[in-house]
Coordinates of N, CA and C in Angstrom, one line a residue:
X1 N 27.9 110.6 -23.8 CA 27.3 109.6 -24.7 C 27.9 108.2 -24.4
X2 N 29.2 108.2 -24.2 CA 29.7 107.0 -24.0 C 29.3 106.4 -22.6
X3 N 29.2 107.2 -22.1 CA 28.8 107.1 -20.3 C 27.7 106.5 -20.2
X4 N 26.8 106.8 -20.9 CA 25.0 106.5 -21.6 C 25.2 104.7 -21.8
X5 N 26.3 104.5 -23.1 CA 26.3 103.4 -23.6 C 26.3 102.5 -22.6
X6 N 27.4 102.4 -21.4 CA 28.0 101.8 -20.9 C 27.1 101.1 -19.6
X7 N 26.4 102.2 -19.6 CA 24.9 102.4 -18.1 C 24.2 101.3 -19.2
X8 N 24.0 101.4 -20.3 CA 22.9 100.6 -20.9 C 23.4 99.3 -21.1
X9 N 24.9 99.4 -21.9 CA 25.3 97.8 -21.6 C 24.7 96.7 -20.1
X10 N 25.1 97.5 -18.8 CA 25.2 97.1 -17.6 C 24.4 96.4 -17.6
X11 N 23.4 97.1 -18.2 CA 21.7 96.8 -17.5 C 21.1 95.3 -18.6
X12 N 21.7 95.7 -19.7 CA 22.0 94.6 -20.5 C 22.1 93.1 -20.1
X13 N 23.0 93.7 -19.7 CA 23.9 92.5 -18.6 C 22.9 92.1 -17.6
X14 N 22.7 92.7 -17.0 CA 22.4 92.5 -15.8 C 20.9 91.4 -16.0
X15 N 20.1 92.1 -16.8 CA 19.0 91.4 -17.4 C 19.2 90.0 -18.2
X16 N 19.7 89.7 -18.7 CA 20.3 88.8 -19.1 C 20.8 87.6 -18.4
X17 N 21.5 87.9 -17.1 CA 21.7 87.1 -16.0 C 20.5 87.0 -15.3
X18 N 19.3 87.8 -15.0 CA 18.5 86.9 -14.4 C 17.8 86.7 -15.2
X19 N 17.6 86.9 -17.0 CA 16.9 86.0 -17.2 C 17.4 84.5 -17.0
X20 N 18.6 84.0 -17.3 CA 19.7 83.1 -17.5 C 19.0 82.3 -16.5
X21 N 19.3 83.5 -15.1 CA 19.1 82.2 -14.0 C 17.5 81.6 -13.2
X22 N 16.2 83.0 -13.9 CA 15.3 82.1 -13.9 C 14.8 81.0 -14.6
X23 N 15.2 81.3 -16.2 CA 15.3 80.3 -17.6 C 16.3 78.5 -16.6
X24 N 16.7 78.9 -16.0 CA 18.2 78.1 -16.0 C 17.2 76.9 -14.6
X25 N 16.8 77.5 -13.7 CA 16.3 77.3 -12.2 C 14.6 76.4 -13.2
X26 N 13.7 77.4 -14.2 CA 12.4 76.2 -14.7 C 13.3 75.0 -15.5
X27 N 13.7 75.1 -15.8 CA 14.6 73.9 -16.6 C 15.0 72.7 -15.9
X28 N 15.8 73.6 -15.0 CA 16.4 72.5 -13.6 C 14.8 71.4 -13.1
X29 N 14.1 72.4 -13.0 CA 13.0 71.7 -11.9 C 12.0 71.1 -13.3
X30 N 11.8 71.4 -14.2 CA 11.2 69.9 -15.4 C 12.1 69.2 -15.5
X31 N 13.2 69.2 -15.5 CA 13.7 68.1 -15.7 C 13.5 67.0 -14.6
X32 N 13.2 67.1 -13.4 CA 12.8 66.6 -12.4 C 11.7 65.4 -12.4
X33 N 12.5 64.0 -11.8 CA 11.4 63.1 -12.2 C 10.7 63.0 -11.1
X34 N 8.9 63.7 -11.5 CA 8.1 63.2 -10.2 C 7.8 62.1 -9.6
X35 N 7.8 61.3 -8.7 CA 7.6 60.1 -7.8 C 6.0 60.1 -8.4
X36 N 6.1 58.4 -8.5 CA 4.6 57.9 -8.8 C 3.9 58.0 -7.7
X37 N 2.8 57.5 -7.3 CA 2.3 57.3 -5.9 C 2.9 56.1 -5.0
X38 N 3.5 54.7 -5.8 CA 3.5 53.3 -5.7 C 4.8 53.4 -6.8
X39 N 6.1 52.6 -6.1 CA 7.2 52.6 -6.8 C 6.7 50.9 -7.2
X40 N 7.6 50.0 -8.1 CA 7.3 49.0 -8.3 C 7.1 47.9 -7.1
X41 N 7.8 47.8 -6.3 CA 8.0 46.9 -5.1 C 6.4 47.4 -4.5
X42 N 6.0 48.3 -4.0 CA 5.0 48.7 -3.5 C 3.6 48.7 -3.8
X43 N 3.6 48.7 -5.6 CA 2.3 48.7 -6.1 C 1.9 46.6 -6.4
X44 N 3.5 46.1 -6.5 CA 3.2 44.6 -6.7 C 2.4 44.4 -5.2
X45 N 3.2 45.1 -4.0 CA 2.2 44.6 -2.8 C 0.9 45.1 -2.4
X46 N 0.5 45.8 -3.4 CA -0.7 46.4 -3.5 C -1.5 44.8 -4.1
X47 N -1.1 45.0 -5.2 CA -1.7 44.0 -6.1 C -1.9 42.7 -5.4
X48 N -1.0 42.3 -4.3 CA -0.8 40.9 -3.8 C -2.0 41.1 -2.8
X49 N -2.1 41.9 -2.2 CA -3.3 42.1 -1.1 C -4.2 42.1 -1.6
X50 N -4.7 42.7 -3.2 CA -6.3 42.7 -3.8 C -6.4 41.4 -4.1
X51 N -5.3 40.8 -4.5 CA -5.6 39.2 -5.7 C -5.1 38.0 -4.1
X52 N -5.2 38.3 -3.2 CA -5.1 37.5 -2.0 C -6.5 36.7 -2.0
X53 N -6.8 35.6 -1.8 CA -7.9 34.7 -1.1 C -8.3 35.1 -0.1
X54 N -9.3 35.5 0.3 CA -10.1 35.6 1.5 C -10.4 34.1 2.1
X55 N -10.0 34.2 3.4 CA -10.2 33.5 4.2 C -11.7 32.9 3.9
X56 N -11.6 31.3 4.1 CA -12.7 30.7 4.3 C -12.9 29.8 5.7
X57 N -14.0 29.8 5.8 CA -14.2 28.9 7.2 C -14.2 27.6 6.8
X58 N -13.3 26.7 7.4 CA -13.8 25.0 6.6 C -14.8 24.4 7.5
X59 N -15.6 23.4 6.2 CA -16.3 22.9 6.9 C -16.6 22.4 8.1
X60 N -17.5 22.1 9.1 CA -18.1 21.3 10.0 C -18.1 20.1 9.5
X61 N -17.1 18.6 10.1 CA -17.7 17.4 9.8 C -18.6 17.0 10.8
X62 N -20.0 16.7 10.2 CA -21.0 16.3 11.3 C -20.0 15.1 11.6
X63 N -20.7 14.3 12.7 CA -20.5 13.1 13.5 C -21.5 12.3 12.5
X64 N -21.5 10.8 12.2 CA -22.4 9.7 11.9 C -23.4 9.9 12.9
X65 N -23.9 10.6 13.9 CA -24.9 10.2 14.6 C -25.9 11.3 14.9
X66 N -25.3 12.3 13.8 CA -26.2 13.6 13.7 C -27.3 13.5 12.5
X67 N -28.1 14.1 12.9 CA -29.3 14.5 12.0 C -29.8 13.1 11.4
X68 N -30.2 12.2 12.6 CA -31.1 10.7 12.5 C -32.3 11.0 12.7
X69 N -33.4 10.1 12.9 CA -34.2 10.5 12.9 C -34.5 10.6 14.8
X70 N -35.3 11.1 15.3 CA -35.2 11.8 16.8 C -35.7 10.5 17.6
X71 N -36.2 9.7 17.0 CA -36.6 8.7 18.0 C -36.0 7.7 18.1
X72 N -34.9 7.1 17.1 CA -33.9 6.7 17.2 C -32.1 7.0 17.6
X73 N -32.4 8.7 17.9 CA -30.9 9.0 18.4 C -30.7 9.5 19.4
X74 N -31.2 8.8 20.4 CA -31.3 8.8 21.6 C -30.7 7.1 21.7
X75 N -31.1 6.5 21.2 CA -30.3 5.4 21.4 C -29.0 5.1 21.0
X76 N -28.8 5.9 19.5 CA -27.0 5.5 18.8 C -26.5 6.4 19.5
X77 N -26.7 7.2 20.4 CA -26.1 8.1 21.1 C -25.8 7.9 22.6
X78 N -26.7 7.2 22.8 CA -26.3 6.2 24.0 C -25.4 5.6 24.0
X79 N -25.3 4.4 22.8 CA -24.1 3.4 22.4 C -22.9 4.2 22.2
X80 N -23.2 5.0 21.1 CA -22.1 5.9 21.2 C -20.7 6.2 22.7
X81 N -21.8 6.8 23.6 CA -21.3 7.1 24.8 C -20.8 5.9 25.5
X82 N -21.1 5.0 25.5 CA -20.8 3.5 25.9 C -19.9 3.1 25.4
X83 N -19.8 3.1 23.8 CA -18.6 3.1 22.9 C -18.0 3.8 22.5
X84 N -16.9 4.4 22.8 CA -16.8 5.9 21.7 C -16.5 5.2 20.7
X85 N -15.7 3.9 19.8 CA -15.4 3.6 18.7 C -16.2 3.2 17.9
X86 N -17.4 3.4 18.6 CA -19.0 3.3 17.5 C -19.1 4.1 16.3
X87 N -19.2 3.6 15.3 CA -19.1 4.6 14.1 C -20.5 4.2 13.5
X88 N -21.6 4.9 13.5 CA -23.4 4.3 12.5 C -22.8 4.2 11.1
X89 N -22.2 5.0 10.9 CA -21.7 4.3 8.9 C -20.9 3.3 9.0
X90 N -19.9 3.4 9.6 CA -19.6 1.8 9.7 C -20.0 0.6 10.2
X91 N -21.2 0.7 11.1 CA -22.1 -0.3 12.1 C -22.8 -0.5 10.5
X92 N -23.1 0.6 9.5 CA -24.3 -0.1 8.5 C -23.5 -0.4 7.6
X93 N -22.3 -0.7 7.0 CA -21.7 -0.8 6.0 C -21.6 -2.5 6.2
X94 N -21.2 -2.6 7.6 CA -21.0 -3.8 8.2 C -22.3 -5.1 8.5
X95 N -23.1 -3.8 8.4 CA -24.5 -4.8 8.6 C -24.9 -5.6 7.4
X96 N -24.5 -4.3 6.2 CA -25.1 -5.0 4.4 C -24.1 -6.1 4.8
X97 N -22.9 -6.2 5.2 CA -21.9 -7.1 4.4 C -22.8 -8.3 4.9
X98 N -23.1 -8.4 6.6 CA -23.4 -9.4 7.4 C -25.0 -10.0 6.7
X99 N -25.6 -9.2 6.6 CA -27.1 -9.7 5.5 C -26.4 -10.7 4.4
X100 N -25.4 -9.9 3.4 CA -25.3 -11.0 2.1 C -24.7 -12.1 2.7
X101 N -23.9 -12.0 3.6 CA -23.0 -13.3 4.1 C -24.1 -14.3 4.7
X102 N -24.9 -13.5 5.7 CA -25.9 -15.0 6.1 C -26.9 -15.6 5.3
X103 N -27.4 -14.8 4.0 CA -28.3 -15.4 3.4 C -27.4 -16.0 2.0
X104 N -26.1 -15.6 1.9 CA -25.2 -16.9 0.9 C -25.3 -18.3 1.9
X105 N -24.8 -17.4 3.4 CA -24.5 -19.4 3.9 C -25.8 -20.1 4.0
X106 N -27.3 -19.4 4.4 CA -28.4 -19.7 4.5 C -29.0 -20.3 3.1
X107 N -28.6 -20.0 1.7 CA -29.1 -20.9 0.8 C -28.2 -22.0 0.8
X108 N -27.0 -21.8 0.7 CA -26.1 -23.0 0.5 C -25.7 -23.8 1.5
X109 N -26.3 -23.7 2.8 CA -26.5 -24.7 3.9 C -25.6 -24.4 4.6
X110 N -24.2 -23.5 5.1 CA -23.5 -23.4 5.3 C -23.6 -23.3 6.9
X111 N -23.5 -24.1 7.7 CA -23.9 -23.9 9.3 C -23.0 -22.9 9.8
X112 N -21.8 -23.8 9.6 CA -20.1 -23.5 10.5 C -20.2 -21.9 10.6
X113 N -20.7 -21.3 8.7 CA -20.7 -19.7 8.7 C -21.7 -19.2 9.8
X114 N -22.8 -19.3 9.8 CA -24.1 -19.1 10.3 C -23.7 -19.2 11.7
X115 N -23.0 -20.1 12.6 CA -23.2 -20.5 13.3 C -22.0 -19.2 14.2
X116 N -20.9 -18.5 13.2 CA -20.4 -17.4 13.7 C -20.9 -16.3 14.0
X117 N -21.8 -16.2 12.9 CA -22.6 -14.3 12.6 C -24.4 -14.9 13.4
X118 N -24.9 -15.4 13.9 CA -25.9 -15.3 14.2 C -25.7 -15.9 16.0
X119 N -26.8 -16.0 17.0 CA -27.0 -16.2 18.3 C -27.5 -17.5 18.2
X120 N -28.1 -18.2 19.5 CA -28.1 -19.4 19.4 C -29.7 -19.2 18.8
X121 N -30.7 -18.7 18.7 CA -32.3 -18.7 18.4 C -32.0 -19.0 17.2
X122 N -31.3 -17.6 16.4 CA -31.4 -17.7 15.2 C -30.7 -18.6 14.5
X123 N -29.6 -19.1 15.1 CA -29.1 -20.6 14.9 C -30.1 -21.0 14.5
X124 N -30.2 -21.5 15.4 CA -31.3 -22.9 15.6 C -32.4 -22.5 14.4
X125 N -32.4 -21.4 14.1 CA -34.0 -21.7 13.1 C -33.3 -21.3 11.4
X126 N -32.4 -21.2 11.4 CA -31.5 -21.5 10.3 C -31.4 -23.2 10.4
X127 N -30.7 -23.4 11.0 CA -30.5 -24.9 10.7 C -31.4 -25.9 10.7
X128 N -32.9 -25.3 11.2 CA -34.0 -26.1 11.2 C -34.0 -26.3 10.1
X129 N -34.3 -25.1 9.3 CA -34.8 -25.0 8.0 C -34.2 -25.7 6.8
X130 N -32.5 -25.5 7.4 CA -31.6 -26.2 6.6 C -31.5 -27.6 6.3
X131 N -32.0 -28.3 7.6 CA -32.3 -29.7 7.6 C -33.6 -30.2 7.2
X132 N -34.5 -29.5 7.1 CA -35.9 -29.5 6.2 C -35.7 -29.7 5.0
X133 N -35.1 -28.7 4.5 CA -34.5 -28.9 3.1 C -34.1 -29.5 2.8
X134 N -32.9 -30.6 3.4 CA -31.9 -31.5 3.5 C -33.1 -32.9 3.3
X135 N -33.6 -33.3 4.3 CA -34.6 -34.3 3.9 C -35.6 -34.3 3.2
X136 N -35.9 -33.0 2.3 CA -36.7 -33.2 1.3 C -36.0 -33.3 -0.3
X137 N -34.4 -33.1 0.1 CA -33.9 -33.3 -1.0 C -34.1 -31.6 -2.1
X138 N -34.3 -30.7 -1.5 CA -34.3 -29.3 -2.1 C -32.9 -28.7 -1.8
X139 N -33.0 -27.8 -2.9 CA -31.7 -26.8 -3.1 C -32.4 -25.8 -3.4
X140 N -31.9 -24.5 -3.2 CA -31.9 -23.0 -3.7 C -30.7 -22.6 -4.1
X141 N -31.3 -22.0 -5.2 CA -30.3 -21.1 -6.4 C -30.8 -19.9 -6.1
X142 N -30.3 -18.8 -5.5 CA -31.1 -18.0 -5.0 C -29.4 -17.0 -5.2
X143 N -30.2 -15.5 -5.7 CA -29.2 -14.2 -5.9 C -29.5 -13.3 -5.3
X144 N -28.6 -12.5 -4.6 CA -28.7 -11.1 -4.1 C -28.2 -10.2 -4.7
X145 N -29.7 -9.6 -5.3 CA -29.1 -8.8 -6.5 C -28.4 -7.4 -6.7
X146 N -29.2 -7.0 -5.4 CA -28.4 -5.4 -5.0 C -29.0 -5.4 -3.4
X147 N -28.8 -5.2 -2.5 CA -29.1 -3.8 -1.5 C -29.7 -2.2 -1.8
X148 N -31.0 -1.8 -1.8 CA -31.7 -0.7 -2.2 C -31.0 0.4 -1.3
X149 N -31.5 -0.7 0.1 CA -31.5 0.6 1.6 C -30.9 -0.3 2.8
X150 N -30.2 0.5 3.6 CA -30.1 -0.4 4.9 C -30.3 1.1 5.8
X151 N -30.9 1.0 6.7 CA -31.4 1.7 7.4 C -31.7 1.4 8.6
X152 N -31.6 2.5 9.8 CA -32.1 2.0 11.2 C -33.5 2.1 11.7
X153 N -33.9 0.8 12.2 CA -35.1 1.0 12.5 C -35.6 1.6 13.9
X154 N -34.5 0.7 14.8 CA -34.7 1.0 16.0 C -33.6 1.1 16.8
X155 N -32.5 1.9 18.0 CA -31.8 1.2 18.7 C -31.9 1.8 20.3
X156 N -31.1 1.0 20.4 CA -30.7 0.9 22.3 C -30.1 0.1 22.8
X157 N -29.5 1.3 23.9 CA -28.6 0.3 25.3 C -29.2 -0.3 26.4
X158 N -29.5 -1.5 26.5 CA -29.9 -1.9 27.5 C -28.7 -2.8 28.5
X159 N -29.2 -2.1 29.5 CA -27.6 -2.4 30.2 C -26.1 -1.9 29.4
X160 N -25.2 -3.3 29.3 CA -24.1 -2.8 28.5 C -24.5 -3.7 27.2
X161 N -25.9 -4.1 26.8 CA -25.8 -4.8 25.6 C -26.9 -3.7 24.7
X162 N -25.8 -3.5 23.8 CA -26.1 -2.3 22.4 C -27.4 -3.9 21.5
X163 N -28.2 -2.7 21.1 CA -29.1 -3.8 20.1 C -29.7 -2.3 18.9
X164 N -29.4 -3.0 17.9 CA -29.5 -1.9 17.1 C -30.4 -2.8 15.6
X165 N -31.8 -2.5 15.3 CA -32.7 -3.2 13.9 C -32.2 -2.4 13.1
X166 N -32.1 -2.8 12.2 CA -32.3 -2.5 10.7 C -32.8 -3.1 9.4
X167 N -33.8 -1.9 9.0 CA -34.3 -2.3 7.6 C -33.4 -2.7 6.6
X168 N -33.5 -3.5 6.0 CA -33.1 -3.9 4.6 C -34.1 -3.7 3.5
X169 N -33.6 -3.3 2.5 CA -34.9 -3.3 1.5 C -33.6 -3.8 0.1
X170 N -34.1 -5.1 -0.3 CA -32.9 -5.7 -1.5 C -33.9 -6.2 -2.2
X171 N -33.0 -6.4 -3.7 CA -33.5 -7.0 -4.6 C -33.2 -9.0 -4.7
X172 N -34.1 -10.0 -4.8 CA -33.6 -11.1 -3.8 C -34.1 -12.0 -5.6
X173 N -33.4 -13.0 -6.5 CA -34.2 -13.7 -7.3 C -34.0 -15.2 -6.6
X174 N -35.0 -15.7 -6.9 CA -35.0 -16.8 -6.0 C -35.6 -17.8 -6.7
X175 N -34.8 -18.9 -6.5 CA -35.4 -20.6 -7.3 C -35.1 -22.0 -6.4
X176 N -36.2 -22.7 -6.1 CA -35.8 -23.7 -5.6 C -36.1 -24.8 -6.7
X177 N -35.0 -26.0 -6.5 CA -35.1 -27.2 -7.1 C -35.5 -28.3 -6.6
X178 N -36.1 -29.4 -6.6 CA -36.3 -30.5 -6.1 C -35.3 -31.8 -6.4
X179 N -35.2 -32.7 -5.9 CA -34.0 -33.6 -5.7 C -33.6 -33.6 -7.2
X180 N -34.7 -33.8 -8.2 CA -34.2 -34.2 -9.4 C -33.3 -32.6 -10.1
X181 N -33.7 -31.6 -9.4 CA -32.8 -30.4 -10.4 C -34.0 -29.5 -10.9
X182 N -35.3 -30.0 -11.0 CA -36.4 -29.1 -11.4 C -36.4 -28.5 -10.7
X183 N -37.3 -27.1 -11.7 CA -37.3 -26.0 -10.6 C -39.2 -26.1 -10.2
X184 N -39.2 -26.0 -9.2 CA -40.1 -26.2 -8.4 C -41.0 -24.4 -7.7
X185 N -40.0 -23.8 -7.8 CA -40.3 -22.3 -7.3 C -39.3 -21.6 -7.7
X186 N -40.2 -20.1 -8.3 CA -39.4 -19.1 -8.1 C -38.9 -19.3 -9.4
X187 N -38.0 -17.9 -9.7 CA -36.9 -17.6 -11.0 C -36.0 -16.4 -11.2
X188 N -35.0 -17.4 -11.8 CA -33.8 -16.1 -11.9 C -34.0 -15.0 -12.5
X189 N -34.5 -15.1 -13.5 CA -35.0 -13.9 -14.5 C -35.8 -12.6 -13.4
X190 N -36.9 -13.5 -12.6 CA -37.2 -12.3 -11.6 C -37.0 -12.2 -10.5
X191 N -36.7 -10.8 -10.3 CA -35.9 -10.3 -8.6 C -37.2 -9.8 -8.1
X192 N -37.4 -10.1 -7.0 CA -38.7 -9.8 -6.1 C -38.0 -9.1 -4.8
X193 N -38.7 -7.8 -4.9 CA -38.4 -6.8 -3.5 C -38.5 -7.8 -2.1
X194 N -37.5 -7.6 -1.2 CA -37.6 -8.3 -0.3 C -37.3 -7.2 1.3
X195 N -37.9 -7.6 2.0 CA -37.7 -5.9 3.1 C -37.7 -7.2 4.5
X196 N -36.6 -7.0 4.9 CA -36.5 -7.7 6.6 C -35.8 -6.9 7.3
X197 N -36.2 -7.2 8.4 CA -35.9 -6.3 9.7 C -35.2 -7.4 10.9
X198 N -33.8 -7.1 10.1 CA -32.6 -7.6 11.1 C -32.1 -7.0 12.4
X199 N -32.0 -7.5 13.4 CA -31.1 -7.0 14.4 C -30.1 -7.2 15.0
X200 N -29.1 -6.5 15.1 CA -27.5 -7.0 15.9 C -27.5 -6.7 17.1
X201 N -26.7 -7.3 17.9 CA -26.9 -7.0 19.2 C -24.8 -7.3 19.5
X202 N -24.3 -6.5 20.4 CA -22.9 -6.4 21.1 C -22.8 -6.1 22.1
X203 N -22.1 -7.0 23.4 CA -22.0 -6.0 24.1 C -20.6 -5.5 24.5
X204 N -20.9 -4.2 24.9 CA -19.8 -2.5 24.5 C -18.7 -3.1 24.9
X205 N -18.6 -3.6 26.5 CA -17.7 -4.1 26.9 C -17.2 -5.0 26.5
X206 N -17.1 -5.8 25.3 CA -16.0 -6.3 24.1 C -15.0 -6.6 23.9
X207 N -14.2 -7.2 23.7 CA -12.8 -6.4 23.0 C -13.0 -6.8 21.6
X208 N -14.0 -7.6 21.0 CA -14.3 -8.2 20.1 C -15.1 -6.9 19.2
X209 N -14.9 -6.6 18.6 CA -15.8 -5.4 17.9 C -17.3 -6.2 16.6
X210 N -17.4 -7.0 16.9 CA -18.3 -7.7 15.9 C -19.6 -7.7 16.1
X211 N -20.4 -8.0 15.7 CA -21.7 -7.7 16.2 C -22.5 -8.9 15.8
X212 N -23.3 -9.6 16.3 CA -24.0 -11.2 15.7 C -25.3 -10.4 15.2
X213 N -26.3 -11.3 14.9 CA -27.4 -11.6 14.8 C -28.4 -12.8 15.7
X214 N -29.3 -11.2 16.4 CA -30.1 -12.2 17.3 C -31.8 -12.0 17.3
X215 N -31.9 -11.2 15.7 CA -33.2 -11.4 15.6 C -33.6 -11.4 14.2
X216 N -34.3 -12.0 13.7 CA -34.9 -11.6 12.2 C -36.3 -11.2 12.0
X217 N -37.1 -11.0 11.3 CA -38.0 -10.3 11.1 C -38.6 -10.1 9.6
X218 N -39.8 -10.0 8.8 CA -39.8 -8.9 7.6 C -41.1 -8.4 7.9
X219 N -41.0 -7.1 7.4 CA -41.3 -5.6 7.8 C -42.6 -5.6 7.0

């Protein structure tokens, strides 16, 4: 009987111990912290690669001498090549200035100016006119009211001399007076569309970058 007990303790025992140590071995392994997929360091560089900017292509700056019209760019393209410091936006920026400046010195009689920015033709038919005036005892009160358009009409290299028209299309009010101060023509109150077809002419070989006036015209 006691022999009985002692067999049954054993087994007691025995069971016991492995429940202990499979109970003991699931425990061990839940407590176990499983790995995320992406530790912190790894999921921020996750994050940095989705929220990254995609590459962009930067713009193409055209050239001033792209997308003119085809029967004129054959010529600024010419010049161009003759000059490389030829810039067409700054040839026209330069041209408006040269319009207001010869038609200020042109009403106010101004030769000395005229006699810089224009050639000897157009000289000369400025200061005809100027001296016409002059002995009839007239004055112009005359404003330039805006600049609409300055545009190219025509250009080309002939030889090494660049010649390049341009439209003007401005708003012009105009008044002349007679010796006494009356006004005899025209008025300030109205601006009358005015469209002339100026041309400059340089040549490339230069060191002078300026450009005169050697023809006038209206359109």
């Amino acid at each position: 009987m006691i022999t009985e007990i002692v067999i049954l303790a054993m087994i007691a025992a025995f069971l016991g111990l492995r429940l202990y140590s499979v109970l003991g071995r699931r425990s061990e392994h839940e407590e176990e912290v499983i790995p995320h997929r992406f530790d912190r360091s790894d999921a921020g560089d996750a994050r940095r690669e989705v929220e990254a900017p995609r590459a962009t292509t930067p713009p193409v700056a055209l050239r001033s001498t792209d997308n003119r019209v085809p029967a004129n760019e054959a010529g600024i393209r010419a010049i161009a090549s003759a000059d490389p410091q030829f810039d067409l936006l700054a040839f026209l920026e330069g041209a408006k200035g040269a319009y207001g400046m010869v038609l200020e010195s042109f009403w106010q009689g101004d030769k000395e100016t005229l006699r810089e920015l224009a050639d000897d033709d157009v000289y000369e038919s400025f200061a005809g006119a100027i001296d016409a005036r002059d002995e009839a005892g007239e004055t112009l009160e005359n404003r330039l009211i805006r600049i609409e358009d300055a545009s190219v009409r025509s250009a080309e290299l002939d030889g090494r001399i660049a010649r390049i028209a341009v439209l003007f299309v401005a708003d012009i009010a105009a008044v002349t007076r007679d010796k006494d101060g009356n006004v005899i023509a025209g008025s300030l109150d109205d601006a009358v569309e005015s469209r002339d077809v100026w041309t400059f002419s340089r040549n490339v070989d230069a060191s002078s970058p300026d450009w005169i006036l050697d023809e006038t015209d209206q359109a």
